[in-house]
mmCIF file of C-alpha atoms and ligand atoms in Angstrom:
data_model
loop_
_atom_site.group_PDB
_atom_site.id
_atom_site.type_symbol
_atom_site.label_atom_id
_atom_site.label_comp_id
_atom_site.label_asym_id
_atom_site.label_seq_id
_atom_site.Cartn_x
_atom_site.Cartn_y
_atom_site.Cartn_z
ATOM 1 C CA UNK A 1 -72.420 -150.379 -4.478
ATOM 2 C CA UNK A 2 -68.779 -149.723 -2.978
ATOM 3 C CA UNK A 3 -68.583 -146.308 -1.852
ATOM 4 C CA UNK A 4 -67.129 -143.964 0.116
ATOM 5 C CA UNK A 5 -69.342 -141.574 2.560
ATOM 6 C CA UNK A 6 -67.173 -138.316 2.719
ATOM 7 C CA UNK A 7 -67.801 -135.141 4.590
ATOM 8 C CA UNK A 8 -67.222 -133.271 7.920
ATOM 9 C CA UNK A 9 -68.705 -134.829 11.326
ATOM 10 C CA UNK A 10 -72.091 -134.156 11.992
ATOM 11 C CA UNK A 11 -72.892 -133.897 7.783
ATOM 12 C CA UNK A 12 -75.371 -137.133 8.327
ATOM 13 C CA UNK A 13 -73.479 -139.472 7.056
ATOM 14 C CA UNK A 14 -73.889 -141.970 9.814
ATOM 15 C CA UNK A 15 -77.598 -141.331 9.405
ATOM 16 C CA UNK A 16 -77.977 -141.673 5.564
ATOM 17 C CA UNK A 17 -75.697 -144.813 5.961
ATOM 18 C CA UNK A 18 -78.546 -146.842 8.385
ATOM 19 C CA UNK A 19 -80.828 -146.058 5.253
ATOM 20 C CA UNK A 20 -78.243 -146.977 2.311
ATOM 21 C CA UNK A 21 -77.510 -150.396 3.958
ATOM 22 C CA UNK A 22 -81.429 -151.285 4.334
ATOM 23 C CA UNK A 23 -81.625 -149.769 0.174
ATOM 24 C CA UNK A 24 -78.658 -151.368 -0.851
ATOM 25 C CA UNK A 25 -78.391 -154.427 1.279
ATOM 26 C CA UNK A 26 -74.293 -153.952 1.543
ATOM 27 C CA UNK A 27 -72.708 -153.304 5.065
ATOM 28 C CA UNK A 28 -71.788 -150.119 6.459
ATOM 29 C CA UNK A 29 -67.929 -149.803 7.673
ATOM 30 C CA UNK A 30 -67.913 -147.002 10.065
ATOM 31 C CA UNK A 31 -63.804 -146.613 11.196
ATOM 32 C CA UNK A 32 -65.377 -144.766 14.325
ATOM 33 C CA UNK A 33 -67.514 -146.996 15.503
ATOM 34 C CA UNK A 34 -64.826 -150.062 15.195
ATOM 35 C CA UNK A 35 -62.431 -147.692 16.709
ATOM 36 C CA UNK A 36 -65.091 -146.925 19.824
ATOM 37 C CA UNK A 37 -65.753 -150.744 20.266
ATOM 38 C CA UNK A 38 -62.659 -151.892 20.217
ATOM 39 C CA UNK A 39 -61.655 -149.372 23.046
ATOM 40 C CA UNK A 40 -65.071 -150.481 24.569
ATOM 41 C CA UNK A 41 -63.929 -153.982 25.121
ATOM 42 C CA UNK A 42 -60.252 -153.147 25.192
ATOM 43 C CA UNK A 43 -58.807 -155.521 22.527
ATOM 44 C CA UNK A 44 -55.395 -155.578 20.992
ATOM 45 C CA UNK A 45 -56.291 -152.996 18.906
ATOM 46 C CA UNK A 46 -58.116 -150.977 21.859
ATOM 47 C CA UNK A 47 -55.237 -151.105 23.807
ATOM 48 C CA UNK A 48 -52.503 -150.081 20.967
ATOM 49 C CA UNK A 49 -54.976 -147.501 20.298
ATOM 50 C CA UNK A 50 -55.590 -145.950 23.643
ATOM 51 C CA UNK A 51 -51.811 -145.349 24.193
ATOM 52 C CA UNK A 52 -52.169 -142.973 21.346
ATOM 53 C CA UNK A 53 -54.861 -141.123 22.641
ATOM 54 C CA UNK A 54 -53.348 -141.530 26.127
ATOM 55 C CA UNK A 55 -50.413 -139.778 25.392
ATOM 56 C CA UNK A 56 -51.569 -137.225 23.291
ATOM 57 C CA UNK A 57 -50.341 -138.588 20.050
ATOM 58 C CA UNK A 58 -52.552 -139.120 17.330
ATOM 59 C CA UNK A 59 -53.441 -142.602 16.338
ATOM 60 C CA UNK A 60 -51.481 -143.341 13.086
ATOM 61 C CA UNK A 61 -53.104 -143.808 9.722
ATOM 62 C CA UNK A 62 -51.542 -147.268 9.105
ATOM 63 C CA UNK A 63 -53.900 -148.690 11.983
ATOM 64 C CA UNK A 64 -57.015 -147.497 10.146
ATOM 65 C CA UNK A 65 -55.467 -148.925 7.004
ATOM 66 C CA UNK A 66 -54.850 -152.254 8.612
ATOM 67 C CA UNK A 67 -58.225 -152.370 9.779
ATOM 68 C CA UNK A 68 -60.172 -151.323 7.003
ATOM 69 C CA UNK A 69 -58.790 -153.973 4.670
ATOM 70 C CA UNK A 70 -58.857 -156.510 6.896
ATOM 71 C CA UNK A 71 -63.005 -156.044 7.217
ATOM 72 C CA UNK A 72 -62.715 -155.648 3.171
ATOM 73 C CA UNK A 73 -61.392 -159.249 3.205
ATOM 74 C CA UNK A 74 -64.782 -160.427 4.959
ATOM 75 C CA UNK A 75 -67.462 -162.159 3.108
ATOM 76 C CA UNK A 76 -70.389 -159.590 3.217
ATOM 77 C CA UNK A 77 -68.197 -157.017 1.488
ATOM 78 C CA UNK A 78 -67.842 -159.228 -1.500
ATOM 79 C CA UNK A 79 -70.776 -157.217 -3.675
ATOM 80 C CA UNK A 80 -69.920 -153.733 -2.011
ATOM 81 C CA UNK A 81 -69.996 -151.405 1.173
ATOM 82 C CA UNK A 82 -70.101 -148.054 2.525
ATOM 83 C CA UNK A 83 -67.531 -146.783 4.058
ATOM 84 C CA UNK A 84 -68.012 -144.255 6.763
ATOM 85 C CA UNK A 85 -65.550 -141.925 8.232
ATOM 86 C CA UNK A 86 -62.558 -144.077 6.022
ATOM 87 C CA UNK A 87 -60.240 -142.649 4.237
ATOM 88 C CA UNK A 88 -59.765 -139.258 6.738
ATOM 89 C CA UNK A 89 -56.231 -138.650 4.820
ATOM 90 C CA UNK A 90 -54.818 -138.503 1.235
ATOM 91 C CA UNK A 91 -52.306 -141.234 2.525
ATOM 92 C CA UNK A 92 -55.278 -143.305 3.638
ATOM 93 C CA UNK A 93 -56.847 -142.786 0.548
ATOM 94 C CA UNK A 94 -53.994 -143.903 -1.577
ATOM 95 C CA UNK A 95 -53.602 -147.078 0.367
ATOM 96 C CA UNK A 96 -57.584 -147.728 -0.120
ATOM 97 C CA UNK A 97 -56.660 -146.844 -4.254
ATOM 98 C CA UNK A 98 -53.990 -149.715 -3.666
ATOM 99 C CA UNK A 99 -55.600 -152.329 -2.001
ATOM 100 C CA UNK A 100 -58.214 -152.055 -4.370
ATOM 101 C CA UNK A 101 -56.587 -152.320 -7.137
ATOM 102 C CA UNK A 102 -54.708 -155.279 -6.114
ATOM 103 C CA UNK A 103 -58.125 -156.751 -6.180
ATOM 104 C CA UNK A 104 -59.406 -155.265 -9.371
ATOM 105 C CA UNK A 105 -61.569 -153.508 -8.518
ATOM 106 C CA UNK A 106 -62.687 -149.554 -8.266
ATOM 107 C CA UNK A 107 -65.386 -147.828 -6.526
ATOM 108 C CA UNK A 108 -67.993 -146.418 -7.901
ATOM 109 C CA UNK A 109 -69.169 -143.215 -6.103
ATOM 110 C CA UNK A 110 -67.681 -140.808 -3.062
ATOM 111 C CA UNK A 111 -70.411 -139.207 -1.843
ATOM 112 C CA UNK A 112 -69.311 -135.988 -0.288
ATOM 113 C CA UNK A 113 -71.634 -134.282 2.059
ATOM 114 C CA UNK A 114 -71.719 -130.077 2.107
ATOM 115 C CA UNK A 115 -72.846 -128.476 5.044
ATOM 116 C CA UNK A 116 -71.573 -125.554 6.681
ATOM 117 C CA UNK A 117 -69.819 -125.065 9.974
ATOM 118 C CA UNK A 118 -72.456 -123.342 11.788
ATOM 119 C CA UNK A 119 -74.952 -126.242 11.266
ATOM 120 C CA UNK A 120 -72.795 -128.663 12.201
ATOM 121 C CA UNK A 121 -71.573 -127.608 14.986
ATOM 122 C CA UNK A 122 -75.415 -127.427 16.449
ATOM 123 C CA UNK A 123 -75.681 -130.808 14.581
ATOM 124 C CA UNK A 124 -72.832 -132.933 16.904
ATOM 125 C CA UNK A 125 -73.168 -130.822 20.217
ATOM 126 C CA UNK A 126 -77.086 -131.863 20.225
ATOM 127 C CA UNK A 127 -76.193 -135.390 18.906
ATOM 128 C CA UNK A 128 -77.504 -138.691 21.326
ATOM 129 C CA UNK A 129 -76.298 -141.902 20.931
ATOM 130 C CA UNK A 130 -77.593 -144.982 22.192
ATOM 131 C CA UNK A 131 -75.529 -147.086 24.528
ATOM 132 C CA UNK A 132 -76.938 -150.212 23.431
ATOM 133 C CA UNK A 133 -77.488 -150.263 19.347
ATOM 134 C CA UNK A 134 -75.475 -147.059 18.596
ATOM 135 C CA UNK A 135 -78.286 -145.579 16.768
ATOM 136 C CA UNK A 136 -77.944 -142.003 16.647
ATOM 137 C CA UNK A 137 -80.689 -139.140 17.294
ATOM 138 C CA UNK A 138 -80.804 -135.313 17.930
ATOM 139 C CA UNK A 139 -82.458 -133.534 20.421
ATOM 140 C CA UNK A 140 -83.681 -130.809 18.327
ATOM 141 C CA UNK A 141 -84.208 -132.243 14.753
ATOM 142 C CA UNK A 142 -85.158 -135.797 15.019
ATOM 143 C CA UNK A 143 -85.973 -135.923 19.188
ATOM 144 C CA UNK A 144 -87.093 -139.474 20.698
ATOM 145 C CA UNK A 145 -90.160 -139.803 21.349
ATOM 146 C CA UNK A 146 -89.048 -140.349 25.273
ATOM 147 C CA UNK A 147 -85.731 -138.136 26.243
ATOM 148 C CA UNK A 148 -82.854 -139.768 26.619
ATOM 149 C CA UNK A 149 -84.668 -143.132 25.369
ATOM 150 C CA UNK A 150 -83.873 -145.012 22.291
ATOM 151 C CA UNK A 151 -86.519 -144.994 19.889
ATOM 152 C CA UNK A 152 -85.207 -148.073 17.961
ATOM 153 C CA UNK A 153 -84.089 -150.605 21.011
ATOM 154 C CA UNK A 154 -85.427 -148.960 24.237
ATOM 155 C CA UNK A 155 -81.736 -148.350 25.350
ATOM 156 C CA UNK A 156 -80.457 -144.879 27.132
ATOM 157 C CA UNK A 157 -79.280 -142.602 25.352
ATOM 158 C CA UNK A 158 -75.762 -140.682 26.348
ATOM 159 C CA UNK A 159 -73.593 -137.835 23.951
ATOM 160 C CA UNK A 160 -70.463 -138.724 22.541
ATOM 161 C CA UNK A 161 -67.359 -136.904 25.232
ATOM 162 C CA UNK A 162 -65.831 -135.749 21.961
ATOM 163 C CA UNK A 163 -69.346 -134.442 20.781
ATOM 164 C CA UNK A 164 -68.702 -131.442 23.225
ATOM 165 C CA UNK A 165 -68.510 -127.652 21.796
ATOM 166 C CA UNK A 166 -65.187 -127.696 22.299
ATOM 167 C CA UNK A 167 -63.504 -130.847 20.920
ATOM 168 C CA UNK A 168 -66.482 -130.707 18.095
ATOM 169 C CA UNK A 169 -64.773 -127.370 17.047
ATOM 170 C CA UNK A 170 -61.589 -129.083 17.309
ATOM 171 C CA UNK A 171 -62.979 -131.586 14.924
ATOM 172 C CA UNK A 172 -63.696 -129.638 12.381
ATOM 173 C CA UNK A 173 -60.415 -128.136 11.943
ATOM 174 C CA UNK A 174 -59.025 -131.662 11.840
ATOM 175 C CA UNK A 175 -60.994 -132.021 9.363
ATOM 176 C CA UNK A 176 -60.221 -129.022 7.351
ATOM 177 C CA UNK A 177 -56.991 -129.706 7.331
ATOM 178 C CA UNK A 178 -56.347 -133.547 6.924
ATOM 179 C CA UNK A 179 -59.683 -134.470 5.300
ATOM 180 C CA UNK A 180 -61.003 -131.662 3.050
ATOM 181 C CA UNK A 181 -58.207 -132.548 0.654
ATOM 182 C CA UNK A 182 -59.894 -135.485 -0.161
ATOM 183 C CA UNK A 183 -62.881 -133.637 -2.332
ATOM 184 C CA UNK A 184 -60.010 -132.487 -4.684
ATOM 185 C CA UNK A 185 -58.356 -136.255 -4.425
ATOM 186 C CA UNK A 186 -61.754 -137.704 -5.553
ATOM 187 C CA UNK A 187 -62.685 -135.429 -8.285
ATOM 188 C CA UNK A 188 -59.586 -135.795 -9.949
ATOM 189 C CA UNK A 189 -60.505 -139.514 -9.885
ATOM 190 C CA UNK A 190 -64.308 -138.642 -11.274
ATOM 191 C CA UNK A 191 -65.827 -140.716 -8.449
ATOM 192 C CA UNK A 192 -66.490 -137.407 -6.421
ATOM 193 C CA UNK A 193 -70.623 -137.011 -6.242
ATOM 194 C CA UNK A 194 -71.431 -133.827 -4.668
ATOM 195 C CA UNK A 195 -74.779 -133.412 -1.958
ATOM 196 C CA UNK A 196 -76.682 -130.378 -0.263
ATOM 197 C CA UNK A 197 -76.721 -132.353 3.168
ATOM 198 C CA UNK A 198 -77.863 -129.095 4.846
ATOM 199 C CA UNK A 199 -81.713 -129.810 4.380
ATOM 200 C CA UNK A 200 -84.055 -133.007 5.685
ATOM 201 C CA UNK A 201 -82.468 -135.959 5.838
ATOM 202 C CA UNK A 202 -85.294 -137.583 3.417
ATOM 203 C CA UNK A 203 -84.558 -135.515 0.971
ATOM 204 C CA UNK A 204 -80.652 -135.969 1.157
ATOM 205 C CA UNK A 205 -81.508 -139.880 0.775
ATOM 206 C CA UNK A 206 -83.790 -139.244 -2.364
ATOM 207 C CA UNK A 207 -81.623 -136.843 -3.641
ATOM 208 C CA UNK A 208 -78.253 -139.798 -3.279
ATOM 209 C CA UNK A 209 -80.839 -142.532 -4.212
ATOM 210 C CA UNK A 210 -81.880 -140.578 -7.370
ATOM 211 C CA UNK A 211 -78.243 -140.745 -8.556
ATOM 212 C CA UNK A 212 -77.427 -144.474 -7.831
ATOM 213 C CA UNK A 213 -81.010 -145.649 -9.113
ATOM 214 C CA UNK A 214 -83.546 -147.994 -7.572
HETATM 215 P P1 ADP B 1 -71.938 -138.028 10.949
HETATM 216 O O1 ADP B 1 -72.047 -139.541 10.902
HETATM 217 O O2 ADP B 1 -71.638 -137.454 9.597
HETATM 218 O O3 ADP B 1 -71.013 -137.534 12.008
HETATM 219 P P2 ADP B 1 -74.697 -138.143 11.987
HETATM 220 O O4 ADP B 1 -75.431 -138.923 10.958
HETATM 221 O O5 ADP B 1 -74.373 -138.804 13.269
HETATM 222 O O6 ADP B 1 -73.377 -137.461 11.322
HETATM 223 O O7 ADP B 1 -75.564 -136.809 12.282
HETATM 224 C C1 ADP B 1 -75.137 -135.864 13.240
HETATM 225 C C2 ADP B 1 -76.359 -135.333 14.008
HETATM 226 O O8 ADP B 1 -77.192 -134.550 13.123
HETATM 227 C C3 ADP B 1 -77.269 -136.429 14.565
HETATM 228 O O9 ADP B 1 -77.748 -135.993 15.807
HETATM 229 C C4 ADP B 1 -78.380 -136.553 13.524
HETATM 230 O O10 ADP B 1 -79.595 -136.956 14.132
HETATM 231 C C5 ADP B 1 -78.485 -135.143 12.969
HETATM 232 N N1 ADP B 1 -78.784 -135.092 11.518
HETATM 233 C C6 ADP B 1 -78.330 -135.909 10.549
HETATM 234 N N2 ADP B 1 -78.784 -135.543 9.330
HETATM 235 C C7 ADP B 1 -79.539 -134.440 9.523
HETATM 236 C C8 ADP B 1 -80.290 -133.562 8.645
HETATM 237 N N3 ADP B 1 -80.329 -133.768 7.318
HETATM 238 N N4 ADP B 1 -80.942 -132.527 9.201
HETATM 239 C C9 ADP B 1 -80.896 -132.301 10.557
HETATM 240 N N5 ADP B 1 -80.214 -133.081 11.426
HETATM 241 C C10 ADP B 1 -79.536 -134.132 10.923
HETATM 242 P P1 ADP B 2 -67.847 -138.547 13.160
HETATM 243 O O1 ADP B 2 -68.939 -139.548 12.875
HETATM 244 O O2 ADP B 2 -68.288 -137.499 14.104
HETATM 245 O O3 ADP B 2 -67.226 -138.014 11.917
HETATM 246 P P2 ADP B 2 -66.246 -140.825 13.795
HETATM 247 O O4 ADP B 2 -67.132 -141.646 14.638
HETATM 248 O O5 ADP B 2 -66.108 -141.179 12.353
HETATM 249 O O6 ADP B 2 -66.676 -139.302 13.951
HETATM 250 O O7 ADP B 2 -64.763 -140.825 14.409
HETATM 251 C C1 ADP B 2 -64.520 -140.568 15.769
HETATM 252 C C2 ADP B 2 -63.007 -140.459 16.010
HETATM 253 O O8 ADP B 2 -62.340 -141.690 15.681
HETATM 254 C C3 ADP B 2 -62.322 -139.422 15.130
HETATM 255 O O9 ADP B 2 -62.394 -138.134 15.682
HETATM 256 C C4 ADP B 2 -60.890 -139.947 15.055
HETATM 257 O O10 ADP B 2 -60.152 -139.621 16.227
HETATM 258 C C5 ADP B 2 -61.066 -141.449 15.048
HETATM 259 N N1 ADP B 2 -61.115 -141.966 13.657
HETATM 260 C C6 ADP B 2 -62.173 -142.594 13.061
HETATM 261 N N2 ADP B 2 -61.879 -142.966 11.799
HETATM 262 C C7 ADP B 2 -60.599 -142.570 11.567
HETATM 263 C C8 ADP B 2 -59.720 -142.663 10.449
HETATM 264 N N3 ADP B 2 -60.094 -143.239 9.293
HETATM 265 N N4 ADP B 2 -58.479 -142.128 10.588
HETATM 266 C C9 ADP B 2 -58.081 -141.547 11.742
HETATM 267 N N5 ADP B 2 -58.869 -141.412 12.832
HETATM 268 C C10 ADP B 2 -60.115 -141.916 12.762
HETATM 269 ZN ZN1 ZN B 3 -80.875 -148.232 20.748
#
């Protein structure tokens, strides 16, 4: 399966993605979570990045691109992948359209996400991540079973800075704007799979599973 996750933060998409890669057995590509790491240990990539952020700017597209296809390139992508939070912007998504055609091949589903603002915006400001697997819990609709305690690894649990009211808002105007877009981008292609993600996650998974098959 190579597809595209698509949809506003806080939709789920990071938690239907932990199930789709267990289903599915292909890797998940989350742009935000290389993006985090590679700040985390301040690489090249970190660093180019963080003088971005640092001075306001936004980090350009091209650096997503770059790093996108160069984890495309890797050997467990070969039969497929998820990719989470990638493209964010028409331009990204042309240079995805690109790449892959240079390689021959297509993908075979976006799955786009619909929730509504209000729900989201309870969604990432009650959103706990852990420090040590990244595994992602909320402390309202799927608490762990000890607060602020990873249910998966036993690691503590923090929130994300830019999970705050404020910059979550912010968010979602970013995403309005430079993202949204996207939905029409996709359906003109016919990959563009539509989801009610604003009901329990197990039945967002059977409802995606249903249309991909066992
Ligand atoms: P995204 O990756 O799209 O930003 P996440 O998967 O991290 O979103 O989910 C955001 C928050 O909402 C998390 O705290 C998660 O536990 C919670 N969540 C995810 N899916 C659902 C759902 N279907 N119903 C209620 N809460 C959900
Ligand atoms: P969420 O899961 O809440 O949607 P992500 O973890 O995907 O958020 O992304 C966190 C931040 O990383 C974004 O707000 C953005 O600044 C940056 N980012 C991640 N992926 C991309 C991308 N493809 N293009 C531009 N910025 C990105
Ligand atoms: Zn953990």
């Amino acid at each position: 399966m190579r597809a595209v996750l698509l949809g506003p933060p806080g939709a789920g998409k990071g938690t239907q993605a932990v199930r789709l890669v267990e289903k599915y057995n292909v890797p998940q590509i989350s742009t935000g979570d290389i993006f985090r790491a590679n700040i985390k240990e301040g690489t090249e990539l970190g660093k180019k990045a963080q003088e971005y952020t640092n001075s306001g700017q936004l980090v350009p597209d091209e650096l997503f691109v770059d790093l996108v296809k160069d984890r495309l390139m890797q050997e467990d992508c070969k039969d497929g992948y998820l990719l989470d939070g990638f493209p964010r912007t028409i331009f990204q998504a042309e240079q995805l359209d690109k790449f892959l055609e240079a390689q021959g091949q297509k993908l075979d589903a976006v799955i786009n996400f619909e929730v509504g603002n209000e729900v989201l915006i309870e969604r990432l400001t009650g959103r706990r991540v852990c420090k040590s697997c990244g595994a992602s819990c909320h402390v309202k609709f799927s608490p762990p079973k000890v607060e602020g305690v990873c249910d998966r690894c036993g690691g503590e649990l923090e929130q994300r800075k830019d999970d705050s009211r404020e910059t979550a808002e912010n968010r979602l105007a970013v995403y309005e704007e430079s993202t949204a877009p996207l939905i029409g981008y996709y359906s003109e292609t016919g990959a563009l799979k539509n989801f009610n993600a604003d009901q329990d996650p197990n039945l967002v998974f059977a409802e995606i599973c249903a249309e991909f098959g066992a």
